[in-house]
């Protein structure tokens, strides 16, 4: 393809001489995974091969191995037993992934035995009882119609040696771990023990997070289903706030460290006036603060809708530093906090607000995958099977820039994907809500 | 980031010595936009800047300009009038794009006047009456809740000089054309006349196709909504075929030249046994042909489900070479043809089939955009506005590898995106249906 | 309750002196199951007991036995085997009824054995193979999530003696027949043979018809789900017709003899301009005919939407008197006929219409029951079980004026429920569409 | 029709000699609006006319006037101004009713002016500003696609004389009040003042309650939509409880005095193990109490789902007797109370439960009406218009036993409809959940 830099038409009758309304906002931005600066460009081709002809020393350019079937595989399907385990919180698509793995292994590789461990890593612990179930084609036939996971789940780690023992008891050669970053860390500890004991067992991960906070991942599976469901609740409080004289609607959505659900759901409904996410701190007080802005909005328009991610504004709360079973910080309840503070403020200034607060929580994550996520999950499952049968281990399969690739487990647990305050997504949210880039700080 | 080629763990206890069930299928594949070969890799970073440090002559590597707001803009918002036109067949999200453009222009750029031309390019023709409507914030407030387009649409070209005259009459500085590749060709002819007459009018496109056959585009807007809707009909004939003794379900889906809707819908429901698309020819007769395979499947399993794209198997039909108003070939009805041939064959061999045939056609494309497409459309709309205000013309905005970019109109109309018979998607379909890569040829 | 005729407030400051716009339409109407005349009234209480105190000879007033559990039952649950069969076309809720029967029999009556006969009455025929399946709690656990029937279905009669033989072979004491009026006639022939052979077998029916044409029935199960689904297609052609310059949308809906689906779906979407049903003949030609009215509407409003029941206007078609397997007349295709005639007419008069025609057929009846129908089906199932265990036979359970009652099978097959051209429903359709009460006749 | 008492077939080969499992439960039941006793029957015909031939003194039998158009009407449409007001909490279908009233008045009666009062009765108060909006065909065109009410709403009474003044200022002849029983009482006070001031103004009500607690009403509009939405949340906690080792799901649903939403939603999903409603008291403690039963269920089945109406078990809470703006008692939060008590109990006994609690509240009532409710609302609206134009006042329109009738306002506010613990519905709930008729009392 001969496409080059200067093919694009820019008006030549005059220079760009007017200041953009976004000029200030753009002044400090640099290219990142979420933004391309004005003086940078996007490659048309995203594979290493394109660089070879230009003499780039290929082993120095960061790149991922592509996922997919291989001509030669490591495990002899006729002699291979496979295990599957699902860990952590529910997420739409878990059953689709289980089903896709079982179907691919059975119908194409002709693997004879696939077992599921129940209740997450607990099912691999020493004293787990009745924790193994056979996963046949019939057992997974229409499980994709249901949310949740037929294998059950749990949070928290188990002793890695006990887990290896369980794999040996059930003669498992390949273990698929479907779980979040805590589970992937658990899987890595398991691989360490496998290595130390010089066992020939592979562990392949399918990373799961409803918050979409995985690095090197376009969107985590189930995310689209989740934010689509979340839009229903924004629409509800919008309708409620519209029907009252001084109507205030507040929805708290999932997102401990990353506000993706809040951003996408708000963009989709396009009725939110304020979107509050963990990545962008905000203040309550002062002329510039949230309370004043909410009040002003209510005076001008008679209604206001706020979408807040559960991890937003944690600095405003007094937390006790408690942890949950997965070792995550327990968050303070920013939703109830905002509800109370906003109600107090508006009541003080005589606006007699009608405040509607929704915290849909589990109602969002327990639904069955939508059409898109169903396809995505089955393709992820196929990729995971190919990776494992070809001998990859301590590896996860993800989609990056719409390519399915293999990523070392350590990379995926190394840091979180977040909404980039300089990126395209947050810019779209600012454009859609009309809220300022920062306030109250 | 220090990620390099050898970070990934492959089992080292033994080589990959077993033949993969996919070995033959893989033997001829090379890296393409739809597939990465085993000996190639995927770049982690997809911007030009990464190559600079390696001394790559940057103007020789194909790349796209990133979309998004610019610090300086070409048009003075206070003096700019904008026009919008929607062309061709309906597609979920048209109203979302219109609304996003109007909101961005009004709320951020403070453009004073935006007009919509009714009924596609017809509304720009000389004798169009009442063809212009004002697009205010209020006029577009909740149009995203409805399918279709509030501006109406039409197929076919109009005289480009008349269209330029209409733009002048309404003092339009920027025209947004939302339409398919025929419409983009129309837009290019319009730009030619603008240039010849040395006018300062920009034309920016938002490419639309329900078939997802745009090159350099991750997925065309509305596509996810469309295939999600299509799954309902596959589910219907599956249920029908299951309830009868020798049940045959056939669904014809959109896809004149590209079988994306058929592939994605079939993957999502995962109940189809045969997916027939334009890109992969098939034969009816012989032991290897579709009819025999359908018969065998019915004998073994008692039911069979077939999903066929409207453009599939056209070589099997006798067509008269007629064209529609957009200049597209009129297709023969492969759905009814297959229904008849399959019914005849199964009746002949004494299976007394119950055949259920559905042709949902317009029912799929007229729905409102789902949550994902709503977000996608609003972000495309924002990008289109930024492009136009910064003086781009003869340019479309698309999403490529999850980056919003500017692409010259000529590139987007140059060829079609198709399901790559060597690519990941078709592989997933083959894995999910269990159908052979080719049959009857 | 002391409520009497004169409790209602009518304005007393003046008489009703103005002619109603409905005066003519009302002039010939009399009280019927679908309409209460002005000089009649509706009883507050609908049970026989209220009449006793007034000395009404109670055995002369038509009444139904109430459904529900009895204190004493006829069959000893510990010794009873139950059979279930589903017949005729699919209808939302079939699986809900099966599940409700199995759950009630198992959990409350502790019946030990329940079998399902596959593929309708075919499964009771002499040469049926593998036609019986055990229906346990586990087998029916979540079948309500799917459309169709897990037992399969078929049309047409089987030899009643063979069917009785099958019941004896499987030691069935109670047979539940879920099916339409043809199936109920089949069930009655079966009961005749049971009686002649002096067997102690009960046959209880749960009447099914997606057309809602059962007499003495509020609404047949699945009907609400079906017409809700049908609304999607009316909305589709409305959107399509709106987007074209002279847009015509036509939807053909189920309804062989009764236009209930057409009426309810049209009322729900409220975008149809003409609703055509079997009960109300119409003509095409003349100033008063459909074609002229469609043309006028198109000239005035630019778009028109027509909803036609499959059994409407059959007198306009030339039919060959063929019958289907259930003995029903094969209908001519009124939808395609209207599409062609309307297209011809509008083209002739130079309106260059864009005609969109949809025939959703099976797509409407194969979906899972909605929330309302789920509840309705489970309650019908409970009532059917109570009836059978209490020794009722040749009986169906239905809901009449929101009471579950027992009705002799002969009554339910005696005639069809139809949309009463004098009734409230058709009046609502006329009010909503604005179409005249009759035209072209 | 010659249908008589003895037409129904009961097995004659033997008497009903076995005790029914329901024998005890049935022993005390008598015919009521919710139940027909074994020795009573249901009339086939529900009109007064049937009784005349039997010489019943017709004015002594309680009966309702049928709704519908009249031949003569009271108000001259050409001279009539109509007002509409919506009061109280949101309910699916409000916009459908508004739209139906406006369309019927405009298209059929040709009434020239219709105004909406904003924010409930507040919009009729003395100092209301900008409280009146014109309701044209265009203004209501597609409002049915949205939940809520375009007119806004409020709780609480206003001075009736001020309200009459507002009607006079706007020259309103007919006022439609869409609201709950509090609003109907407000409407009655307004009528009193109209009468005292000898004004010729009619007030007609369309009763609204999401709780379905209206007497003489089959189901209140919006109820089906509401309970359908509620099922999503039961399904969510069911999925969650299934995925955990000792999973407990609790959903609190609307229902201050009546548990209809809880009952219907639980029947529809059929996964609840306990349904708790205001009409059926229950205790927590003792071997027979809820806590013990939940514990037992969890030990046996590993999961438990509880659906609780907000008004259930109020005697277990310590309330302060506070009232809301409508004068309703403020309820204690039975949902959180049960969540805490159940968590404590299960933790105490070492079951380490995973408890998921959802309180969807406003998310249920703010959605748009489903297909059924859309039809129902438009027909109610038509009936209301006919009633008002024919001079009825202080009257509401309702559907009773599937007939639309006129009911005096006083009757509808006199008492509440409740789930009858002896009725068919509660019986179905007991059958579906398997819970005992009472426990812990």
XYZ file of N, CA and C in Angstrom, chain C residues 216-340:
375
model
N -64.227 -18.408 25.867
C -64.204 -18.519 27.330
C -62.793 -18.435 27.890
N -62.001 -17.581 27.328
C -60.613 -17.460 27.765
C -60.220 -15.994 27.667
N -59.723 -15.461 28.779
C -59.314 -14.045 28.784
C -58.304 -13.789 27.678
N -57.213 -14.480 27.803
C -56.180 -14.427 26.772
C -55.467 -15.754 26.836
N -55.158 -16.316 25.701
C -54.470 -17.604 25.713
C -53.014 -17.390 26.110
N -52.421 -18.390 26.751
C -51.045 -18.208 27.232
C -50.093 -17.999 26.047
N -49.115 -17.185 26.239
C -48.167 -16.878 25.179
C -48.580 -15.708 24.304
N -49.852 -15.332 24.407
C -50.344 -14.282 23.519
C -49.662 -12.937 23.783
N -49.507 -12.608 25.057
C -48.883 -11.314 25.368
C -47.432 -11.282 24.886
N -46.742 -12.383 25.080
C -45.365 -12.456 24.596
C -45.321 -12.289 23.085
N -46.255 -12.951 22.428
C -46.258 -12.927 20.965
C -46.542 -11.533 20.425
N -47.561 -10.875 20.963
C -47.855 -9.567 20.368
C -46.799 -8.544 20.756
N -46.174 -8.735 21.923
C -45.070 -7.840 22.291
C -43.943 -7.956 21.267
N -43.652 -9.189 20.900
C -42.602 -9.410 19.896
C -43.016 -8.831 18.547
N -44.289 -8.953 18.220
C -44.772 -8.440 16.935
C -44.602 -6.932 16.824
N -44.660 -6.248 17.957
C -44.522 -4.791 17.905
C -43.180 -4.365 17.323
N -42.150 -5.178 17.559
C -40.825 -4.844 17.019
C -40.873 -4.664 15.506
N -41.674 -5.492 14.861
C -41.693 -5.466 13.402
C -42.513 -4.299 12.865
N -43.563 -3.951 13.591
C -44.307 -2.744 13.199
C -43.394 -1.533 13.353
N -42.679 -1.490 14.470
C -41.743 -0.383 14.682
C -40.708 -0.325 13.554
N -40.243 -1.486 13.114
C -39.242 -1.522 12.043
C -39.765 -0.897 10.754
N -40.929 -1.319 10.311
C -41.413 -0.758 9.045
C -41.842 0.697 9.215
N -42.234 1.061 10.421
C -42.528 2.475 10.653
C -41.260 3.312 10.459
N -40.182 2.873 11.085
C -38.896 3.572 10.960
C -38.454 3.613 9.497
N -38.592 2.495 8.822
C -38.202 2.440 7.406
C -39.062 3.392 6.570
N -40.358 3.369 6.809
C -41.240 4.192 5.981
C -40.998 5.671 6.243
N -40.545 5.970 7.455
C -40.292 7.356 7.835
C -39.031 7.887 7.148
N -38.106 6.992 6.871
C -36.808 7.411 6.344
C -36.818 7.550 4.823
N -37.912 7.137 4.176
C -37.975 7.228 2.721
C -38.960 8.322 2.314
N -38.871 8.732 1.071
C -39.693 9.866 0.662
C -41.176 9.496 0.610
N -41.498 8.389 -0.026
C -42.867 7.872 0.024
C -42.790 6.464 0.582
N -42.650 6.407 1.867
C -42.385 5.132 2.526
C -43.653 4.389 2.887
N -43.699 3.120 2.496
C -44.831 2.268 2.833
C -44.301 1.068 3.606
N -44.832 0.840 4.790
C -44.439 -0.316 5.580
C -45.603 -1.266 5.741
N -45.367 -2.531 5.495
C -46.416 -3.546 5.634
C -45.871 -4.691 6.477
N -46.628 -5.096 7.474
C -46.249 -6.253 8.289
C -47.380 -7.259 8.285
N -47.048 -8.483 7.958
C -48.045 -9.558 8.068
C -47.839 -10.281 9.385
N -48.889 -10.385 10.175
C -48.781 -11.042 11.476
C -49.662 -12.276 11.536
N -49.405 -13.146 12.494
C -50.218 -14.337 12.667
C -51.659 -13.963 12.985
N -52.562 -14.885 12.722
C -53.986 -14.666 12.965
C -54.790 -15.232 11.810
N -55.025 -16.528 11.832
C -55.706 -17.183 10.717
C -57.170 -16.779 10.635
N -57.828 -16.782 11.796
C -59.243 -16.457 11.820
C -59.540 -15.272 12.720
N -58.555 -14.883 13.498
C -58.765 -13.856 14.515
C -57.615 -12.858 14.476
N -57.945 -11.602 14.523
C -56.926 -10.572 14.365
C -56.381 -10.015 15.657
N -56.405 -10.796 16.723
C -55.993 -10.245 18.019
C -54.546 -9.754 18.025
N -53.633 -10.564 17.497
C -52.230 -10.134 17.511
C -52.077 -8.823 16.749
N -52.705 -8.745 15.588
C -52.627 -7.506 14.793
C -53.175 -6.322 15.585
N -54.320 -6.509 16.241
C -54.943 -5.405 16.973
C -54.091 -4.961 18.157
N -53.685 -5.904 18.986
C -52.919 -5.544 20.175
C -51.552 -4.964 19.806
N -50.891 -5.569 18.844
C -49.572 -5.062 18.469
C -49.702 -3.652 17.906
N -50.738 -3.435 17.105
C -50.935 -2.109 16.518
C -51.262 -1.082 17.594
N -52.072 -1.480 18.575
C -52.391 -0.551 19.663
C -51.152 -0.225 20.489
N -50.309 -1.200 20.647
C -49.142 -1.005 21.497
C -48.152 -0.034 20.873
N -47.849 -0.225 19.600
C -46.906 0.673 18.933
C -47.584 1.979 18.536
N -48.836 1.858 18.150
C -49.629 3.031 17.834
C -49.075 3.835 16.657
N -48.464 3.149 15.703
C -47.955 3.823 14.511
C -48.615 3.280 13.248
N -49.480 2.296 13.384
C -50.139 1.736 12.211
C -51.280 2.640 11.771
N -51.451 2.768 10.471
C -52.547 3.562 9.928
C -53.713 2.698 9.475
N -53.409 1.443 9.155
C -54.474 0.509 8.778
C -54.196 -0.838 9.438
N -55.203 -1.372 10.084
C -55.110 -2.717 10.651
C -56.164 -3.564 9.951
N -55.723 -4.630 9.305
C -56.634 -5.467 8.530
C -56.724 -6.840 9.179
N -57.952 -7.247 9.518
C -58.134 -8.507 10.237
C -59.206 -9.357 9.569
N -59.194 -10.665 9.842
C -60.146 -11.554 9.178
C -61.600 -11.201 9.485
N -61.820 -10.627 10.671
C -63.196 -10.384 11.100
C -63.840 -9.211 10.376
N -63.062 -8.355 9.773
C -63.607 -7.136 9.156
C -63.198 -7.095 7.689
N -64.131 -7.478 6.805
C -63.798 -7.498 5.373
C -63.505 -6.092 4.865
N -62.690 -6.044 3.837
C -62.388 -4.741 3.242
C -62.234 -4.918 1.737
N -62.384 -3.819 1.009
C -62.216 -3.851 -0.435
C -61.002 -3.042 -0.846
N -60.473 -3.345 -1.992
C -59.292 -2.638 -2.464
C -59.646 -1.420 -3.299
N -60.677 -1.560 -4.113
C -60.893 -0.578 -5.179
C -61.936 0.478 -4.832
N -62.008 1.437 -5.695
C -62.974 2.495 -5.505
C -62.431 3.600 -4.607
N -63.155 4.709 -4.557
C -62.717 5.860 -3.762
C -62.618 5.507 -2.291
N -63.379 4.495 -1.919
C -63.469 4.111 -0.528
C -62.518 2.954 -0.208
N -61.866 2.416 -1.235
C -61.089 1.196 -1.059
C -59.723 1.435 -0.433
N -59.091 0.346 -0.030
C -57.796 0.435 0.643
C -56.758 1.166 -0.200
N -56.705 0.838 -1.496
C -55.652 1.419 -2.344
C -55.748 2.935 -2.379
N -56.964 3.418 -2.538
C -57.161 4.859 -2.602
C -56.815 5.513 -1.262
N -57.204 4.839 -0.185
C -56.923 5.393 1.143
C -55.424 5.422 1.433
N -54.747 4.383 1.013
C -53.296 4.357 1.199
C -52.651 5.484 0.401
N -53.093 5.618 -0.823
C -52.554 6.695 -1.673
C -52.778 8.067 -1.034
N -53.995 8.302 -0.545
C -54.294 9.598 0.057
C -53.437 9.861 1.283
N -53.343 8.840 2.107
C -52.526 8.977 3.315
C -51.073 9.323 2.936
N -50.565 8.653 1.910
C -49.183 8.877 1.496
C -48.994 10.305 0.970
N -49.963 10.765 0.224
C -49.870 12.136 -0.300
C -49.869 13.160 0.830
N -50.682 12.896 1.847
C -50.803 13.875 2.934
C -49.653 13.809 3.920
N -49.245 12.577 4.268
C -48.306 12.418 5.383
C -46.949 11.883 4.959
N -46.817 11.434 3.698
C -45.509 10.978 3.238
C -45.140 9.571 3.640
N -45.910 8.979 4.537
C -45.618 7.596 4.922
C -46.904 6.910 5.351
N -46.909 5.584 5.291
C -48.082 4.827 5.714
C -47.623 3.464 6.219
N -48.287 2.993 7.281
C -47.965 1.689 7.853
C -49.232 0.834 7.915
N -49.114 -0.388 7.426
C -50.248 -1.307 7.374
C -49.899 -2.584 8.126
N -50.787 -3.003 9.004
C -50.623 -4.269 9.716
C -51.736 -5.196 9.253
N -51.370 -6.348 8.743
C -52.383 -7.246 8.203
C -52.240 -8.635 8.826
N -53.352 -9.139 9.353
C -53.361 -10.510 9.874
C -53.380 -11.476 8.700
N -52.736 -12.622 8.867
C -52.586 -13.538 7.729
C -53.914 -14.013 7.158
N -54.956 -14.011 8.005
C -56.251 -14.493 7.530
C -57.154 -13.406 6.975
N -56.674 -12.177 6.956
C -57.511 -11.068 6.474
C -57.661 -11.116 4.954
N -58.743 -10.605 4.479
C -58.937 -10.407 3.039
C -58.796 -11.644 2.194
N -59.082 -12.804 2.746
C -58.923 -14.035 1.972
C -59.880 -14.068 0.785
N -60.983 -13.333 0.886
C -61.946 -13.309 -0.227
C -61.362 -12.586 -1.441
N -60.292 -11.848 -1.222
C -59.682 -11.118 -2.335
C -58.714 -12.000 -3.125
N -58.373 -13.137 -2.540
C -57.389 -14.027 -3.150
C -58.098 -15.213 -3.792
N -57.456 -15.777 -4.763
C -57.978 -17.018 -5.315
C -57.255 -18.176 -4.660
N -57.973 -18.916 -3.841
C -57.332 -20.019 -3.133
C -57.794 -21.351 -3.702
N -56.992 -22.363 -3.454
C -57.280 -23.657 -4.064
C -57.899 -24.637 -3.082
N -58.201 -24.149 -1.877
C -58.885 -25.027 -0.937
C -58.023 -26.114 -0.345
N -56.714 -25.992 -0.457
C -55.825 -27.005 0.114
C -55.864 -26.933 1.636
N -55.477 -28.013 2.279
C -55.484 -28.094 3.741
C -54.082 -28.461 4.236
N -53.754 -28.057 5.454
C -52.479 -28.488 6.028
C -52.685 -29.746 6.871
N -51.624 -30.212 7.511
C -51.674 -31.490 8.240
C -52.666 -31.477 9.392
N -52.954 -30.296 9.943
C -53.934 -30.208 11.022
C -55.354 -30.090 10.478
N -55.512 -30.108 9.153
C -56.844 -29.980 8.572
C -57.304 -28.546 8.416
N -56.404 -27.594 8.694
C -56.759 -26.186 8.493
C -56.635 -25.813 7.021
N -57.502 -24.893 6.579
C -57.366 -24.365 5.226
C -55.995 -23.723 5.041
N -55.372 -23.985 3.910
C -54.161 -23.225 3.584
C -54.571 -21.840 3.122
N -53.971 -20.859 3.706
C -54.339 -19.482 3.378
C -53.536 -18.977 2.188
N -54.161 -18.104 1.405
C -53.401 -17.366 0.414
C -52.558 -16.317 1.105
N -51.505 -15.835 0.435
C -50.598 -14.904 1.091
C -51.060 -13.460 0.894
N -51.885 -13.004 1.815
C -52.461 -11.662 1.706
C -51.387 -10.578 1.809
N -50.314 -10.894 2.513
C -49.262 -9.893 2.693
C -48.578 -9.569 1.377
N -48.090 -10.599 0.700
C -47.425 -10.374 -0.586
C -48.397 -9.780 -1.598
N -49.658 -10.238 -1.537
C -50.681 -9.720 -2.439
C -50.846 -8.205 -2.260
N -50.987 -7.792 -1.003
C -51.146 -6.358 -0.741
C -49.897 -5.582 -1.141
N -48.742 -6.164 -0.816
C -47.497 -5.497 -1.170
C -47.465 -5.220 -2.673
N -47.808 -6.226 -3.467
C -47.765 -6.069 -4.922
C -48.808 -5.063 -5.410
